[in-house]
Coordinates of C-alpha atoms in Angstrom, one line a residue:
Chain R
X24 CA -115.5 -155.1 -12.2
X25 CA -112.1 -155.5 -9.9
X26 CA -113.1 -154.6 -6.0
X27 CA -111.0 -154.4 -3.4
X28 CA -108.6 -157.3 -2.5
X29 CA -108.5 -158.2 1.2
X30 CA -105.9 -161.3 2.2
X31 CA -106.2 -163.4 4.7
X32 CA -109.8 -163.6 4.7
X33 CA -109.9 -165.4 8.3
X34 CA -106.8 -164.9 10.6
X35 CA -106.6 -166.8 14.3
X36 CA -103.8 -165.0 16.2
X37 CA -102.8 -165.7 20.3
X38 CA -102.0 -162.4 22.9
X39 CA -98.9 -161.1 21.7
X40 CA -98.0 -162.1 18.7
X41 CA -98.1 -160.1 15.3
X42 CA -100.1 -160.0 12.2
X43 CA -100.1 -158.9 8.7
X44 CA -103.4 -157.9 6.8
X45 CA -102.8 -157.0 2.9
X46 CA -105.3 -154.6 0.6
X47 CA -105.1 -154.8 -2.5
X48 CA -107.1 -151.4 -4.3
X49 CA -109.1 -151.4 -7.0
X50 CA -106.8 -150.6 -10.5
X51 CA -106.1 -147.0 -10.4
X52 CA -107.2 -146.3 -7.4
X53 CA -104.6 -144.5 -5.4
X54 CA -105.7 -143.7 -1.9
X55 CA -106.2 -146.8 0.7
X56 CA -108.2 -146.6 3.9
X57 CA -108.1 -148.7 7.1
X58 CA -111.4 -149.3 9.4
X59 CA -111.6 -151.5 12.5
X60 CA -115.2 -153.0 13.0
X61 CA -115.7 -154.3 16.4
X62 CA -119.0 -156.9 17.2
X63 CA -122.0 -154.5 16.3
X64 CA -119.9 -151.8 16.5
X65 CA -119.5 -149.2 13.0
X66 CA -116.6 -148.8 11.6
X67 CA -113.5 -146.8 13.1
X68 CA -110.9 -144.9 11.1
X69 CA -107.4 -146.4 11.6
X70 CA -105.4 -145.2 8.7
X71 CA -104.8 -143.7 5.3
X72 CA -102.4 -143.3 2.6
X73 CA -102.9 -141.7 -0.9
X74 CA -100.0 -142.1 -3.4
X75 CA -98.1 -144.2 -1.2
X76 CA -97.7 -141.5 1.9
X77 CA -99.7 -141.3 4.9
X78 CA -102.7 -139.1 4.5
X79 CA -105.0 -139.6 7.7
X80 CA -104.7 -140.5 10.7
X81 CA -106.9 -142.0 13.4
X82 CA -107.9 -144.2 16.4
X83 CA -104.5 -146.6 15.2
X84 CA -102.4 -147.7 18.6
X85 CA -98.9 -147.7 18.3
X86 CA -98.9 -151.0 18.1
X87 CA -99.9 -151.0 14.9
X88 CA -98.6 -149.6 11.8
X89 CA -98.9 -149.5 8.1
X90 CA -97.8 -148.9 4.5
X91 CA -98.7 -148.6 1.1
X92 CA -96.0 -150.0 -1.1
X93 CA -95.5 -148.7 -4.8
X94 CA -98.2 -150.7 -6.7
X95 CA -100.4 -149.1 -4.1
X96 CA -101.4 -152.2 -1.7
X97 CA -101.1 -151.4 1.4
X98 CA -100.3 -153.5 4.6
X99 CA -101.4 -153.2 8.5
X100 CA -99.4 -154.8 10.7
X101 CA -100.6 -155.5 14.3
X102 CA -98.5 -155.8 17.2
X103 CA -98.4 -157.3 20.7
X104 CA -101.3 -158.8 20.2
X105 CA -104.5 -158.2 22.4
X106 CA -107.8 -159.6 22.8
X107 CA -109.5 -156.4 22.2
X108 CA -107.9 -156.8 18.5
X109 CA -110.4 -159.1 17.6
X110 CA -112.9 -157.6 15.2
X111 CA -113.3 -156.8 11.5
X112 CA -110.5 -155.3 9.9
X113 CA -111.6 -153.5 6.2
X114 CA -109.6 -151.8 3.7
X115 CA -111.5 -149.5 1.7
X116 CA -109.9 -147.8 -1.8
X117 CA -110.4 -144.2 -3.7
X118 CA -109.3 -142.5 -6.1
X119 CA -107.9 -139.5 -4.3
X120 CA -107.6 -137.2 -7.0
X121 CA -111.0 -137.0 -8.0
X122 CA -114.4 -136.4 -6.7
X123 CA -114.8 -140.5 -6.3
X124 CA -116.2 -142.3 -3.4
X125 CA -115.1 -145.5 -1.1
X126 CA -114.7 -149.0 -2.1
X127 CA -115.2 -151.2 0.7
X128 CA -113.0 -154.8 0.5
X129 CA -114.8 -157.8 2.2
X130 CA -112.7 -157.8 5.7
X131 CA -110.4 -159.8 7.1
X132 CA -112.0 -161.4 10.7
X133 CA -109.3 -161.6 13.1
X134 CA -109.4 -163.5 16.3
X135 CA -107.1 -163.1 19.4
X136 CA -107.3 -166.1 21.4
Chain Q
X137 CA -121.5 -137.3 22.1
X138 CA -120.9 -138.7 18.7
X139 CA -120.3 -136.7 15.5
X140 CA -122.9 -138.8 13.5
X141 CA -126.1 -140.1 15.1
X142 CA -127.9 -142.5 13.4
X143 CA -131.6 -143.7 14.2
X144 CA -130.8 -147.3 16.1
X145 CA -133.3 -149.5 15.1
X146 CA -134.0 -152.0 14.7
X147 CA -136.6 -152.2 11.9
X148 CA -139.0 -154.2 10.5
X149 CA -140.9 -153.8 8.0
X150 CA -143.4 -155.3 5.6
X151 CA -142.6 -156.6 1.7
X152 CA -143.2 -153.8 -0.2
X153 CA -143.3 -150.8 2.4
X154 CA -141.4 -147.8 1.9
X155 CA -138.6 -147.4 4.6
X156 CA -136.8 -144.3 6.1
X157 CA -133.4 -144.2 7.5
X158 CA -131.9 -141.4 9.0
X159 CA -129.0 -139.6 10.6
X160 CA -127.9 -136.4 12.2
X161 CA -124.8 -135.3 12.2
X162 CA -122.6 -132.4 14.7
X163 CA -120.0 -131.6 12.2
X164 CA -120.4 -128.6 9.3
X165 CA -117.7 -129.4 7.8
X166 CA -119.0 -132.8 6.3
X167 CA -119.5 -132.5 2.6
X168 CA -120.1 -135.7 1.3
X169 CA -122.4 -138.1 3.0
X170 CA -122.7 -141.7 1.9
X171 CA -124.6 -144.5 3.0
X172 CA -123.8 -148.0 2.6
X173 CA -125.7 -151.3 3.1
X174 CA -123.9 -154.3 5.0
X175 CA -125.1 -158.0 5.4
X176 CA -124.0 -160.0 8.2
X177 CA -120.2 -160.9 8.0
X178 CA -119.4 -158.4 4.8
X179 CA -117.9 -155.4 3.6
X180 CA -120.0 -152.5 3.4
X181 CA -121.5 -152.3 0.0
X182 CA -121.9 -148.6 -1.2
X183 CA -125.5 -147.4 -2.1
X184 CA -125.8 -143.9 -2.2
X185 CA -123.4 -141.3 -2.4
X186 CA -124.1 -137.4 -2.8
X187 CA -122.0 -134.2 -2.2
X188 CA -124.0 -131.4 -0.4
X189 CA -127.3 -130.6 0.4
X190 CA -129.9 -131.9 -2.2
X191 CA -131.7 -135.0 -3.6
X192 CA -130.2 -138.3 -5.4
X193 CA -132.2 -141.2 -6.8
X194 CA -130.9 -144.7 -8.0
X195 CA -133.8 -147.3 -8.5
X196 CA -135.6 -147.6 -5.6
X197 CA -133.2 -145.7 -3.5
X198 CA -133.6 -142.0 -2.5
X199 CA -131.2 -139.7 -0.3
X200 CA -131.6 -136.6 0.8
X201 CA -129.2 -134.2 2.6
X202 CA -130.2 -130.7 4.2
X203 CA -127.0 -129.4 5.8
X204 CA -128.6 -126.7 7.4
X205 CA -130.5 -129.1 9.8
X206 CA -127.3 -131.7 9.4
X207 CA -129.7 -134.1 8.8
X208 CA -129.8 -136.9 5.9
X209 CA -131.9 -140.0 4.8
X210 CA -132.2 -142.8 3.1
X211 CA -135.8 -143.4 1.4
X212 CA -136.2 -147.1 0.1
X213 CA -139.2 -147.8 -2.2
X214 CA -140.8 -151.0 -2.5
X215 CA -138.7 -152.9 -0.2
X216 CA -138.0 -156.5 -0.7
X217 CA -136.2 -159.2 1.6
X218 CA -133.3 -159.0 -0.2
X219 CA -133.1 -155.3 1.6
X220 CA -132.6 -156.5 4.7
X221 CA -129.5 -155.3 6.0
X222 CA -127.5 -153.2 8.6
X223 CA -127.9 -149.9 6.8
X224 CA -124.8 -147.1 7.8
X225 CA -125.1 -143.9 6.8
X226 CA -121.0 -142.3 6.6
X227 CA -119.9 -138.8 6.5
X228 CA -116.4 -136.7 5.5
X229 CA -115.1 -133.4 5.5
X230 CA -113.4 -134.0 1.8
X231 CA -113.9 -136.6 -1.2
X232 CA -110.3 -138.4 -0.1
X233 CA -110.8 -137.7 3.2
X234 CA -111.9 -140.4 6.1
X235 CA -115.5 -141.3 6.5
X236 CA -116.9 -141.2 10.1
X237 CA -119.9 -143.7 10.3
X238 CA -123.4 -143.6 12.3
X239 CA -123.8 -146.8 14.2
X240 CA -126.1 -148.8 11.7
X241 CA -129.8 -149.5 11.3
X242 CA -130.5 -153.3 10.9
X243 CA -133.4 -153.7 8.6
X244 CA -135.3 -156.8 8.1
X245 CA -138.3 -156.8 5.2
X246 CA -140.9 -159.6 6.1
X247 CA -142.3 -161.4 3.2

């Protein structure tokens, strides 16, 4: 079965520059989640949308923001880079509309040198 | 104080031992409590997910939720290697809703 797309699986960034990490949902799922894992830390609530609007918010700086675009993929885009960025970023997928449960993607690792 | 508490661990255990895994949690409105298994470097993988107080079993998996001591586990029977694993129990308030996690149990089964 389809799971939940993550791309890049591996991003290197330097202090202040800007990233871009893209979920891709499983088919027919329609609500997208965004968790920040830091080094043997659990996951934090960033973000969510469900049919394309924001649903949720939580622990997201302004530096960052996000969408989910029409076929329901969704992007985070980081900011301003910092070094306390660096962690495990996962995307998670739902189908909002009925009772089912969260589909983790495999994280994208990003590293702020 | 966190919303969700979850025994720290770590854990070790031998092949074939049964292994509990709990949490507590501060919040009353939590209705749906998962938990999910996560190997070094991955996603978390979903195991067990249940909506109010009660019991579910999958194989050699077993949760349990009693809401009115906010308290859930995790019960895994005949435990092999291939269970070892950070184990995090999650939490939310509605089935679309954000899940809050406990900070992870790291399991290891000895052969």
């Amino acid at each position: 079965a389809a799971g939940v797309i993550q791309s890049p699986r591996h991003l290197i960034k330097e202090k202040r520059e800007t990233a871009t990490l893209k979920c891709y949902p499983i088919p027919r799922h329609d609500t997208v989640y965004w968790y920040q894992q830091g080094p043997g830390q659990d996951p934090q609530f960033l973000i969510s949308f469900y049919e394309k609007m924001q649903s949720d918010k939580g622990s997201i700086p302004d530096r960052f923001s996000a969408q989910q675009f029409s076929d329901y993929h969704s992007e985070l885009n980081m900011s301003s880079l910092e070094l306390g960025d660096s962690a495990l970023y996962f995307c998670a997928s739902s189908h909002g509309g009925g009772e089912d449960e969260q589909f983790f993607g495999p994280g994208t690792r990003l590293t702020v040198l | 104080q966190k919303e969700v508490e979850q025994d720290p661990g770590p854990l070790s255990v031998p092949e074939g031992a049964i292994v509990s895994l709990n949490c507590t949690y501060s919040n009353s409105a939590f209705q749906y409590f998962m938990w999910y298994r996560q190997y070094s470097r991955k996603g978390p993988e979903l195991l067990m997910y249940t909506y109010s107080s009660g019991n579910k079993e999958d194989g050699r998996f077993t949760a349990q939720v009693d809401k009115s001591s906010k308290y859930i586990s995790l019960f895994i029977r005949d435990s092999q290697p291939s269970d070892s694993a950070t184990y995090l129990c999650a939490m939310s308030e509605t089935n679309a809703g954000k899940s809050t996690f406990g900070d992870g149990t790291t399991l290891t089964v000895k052969p």
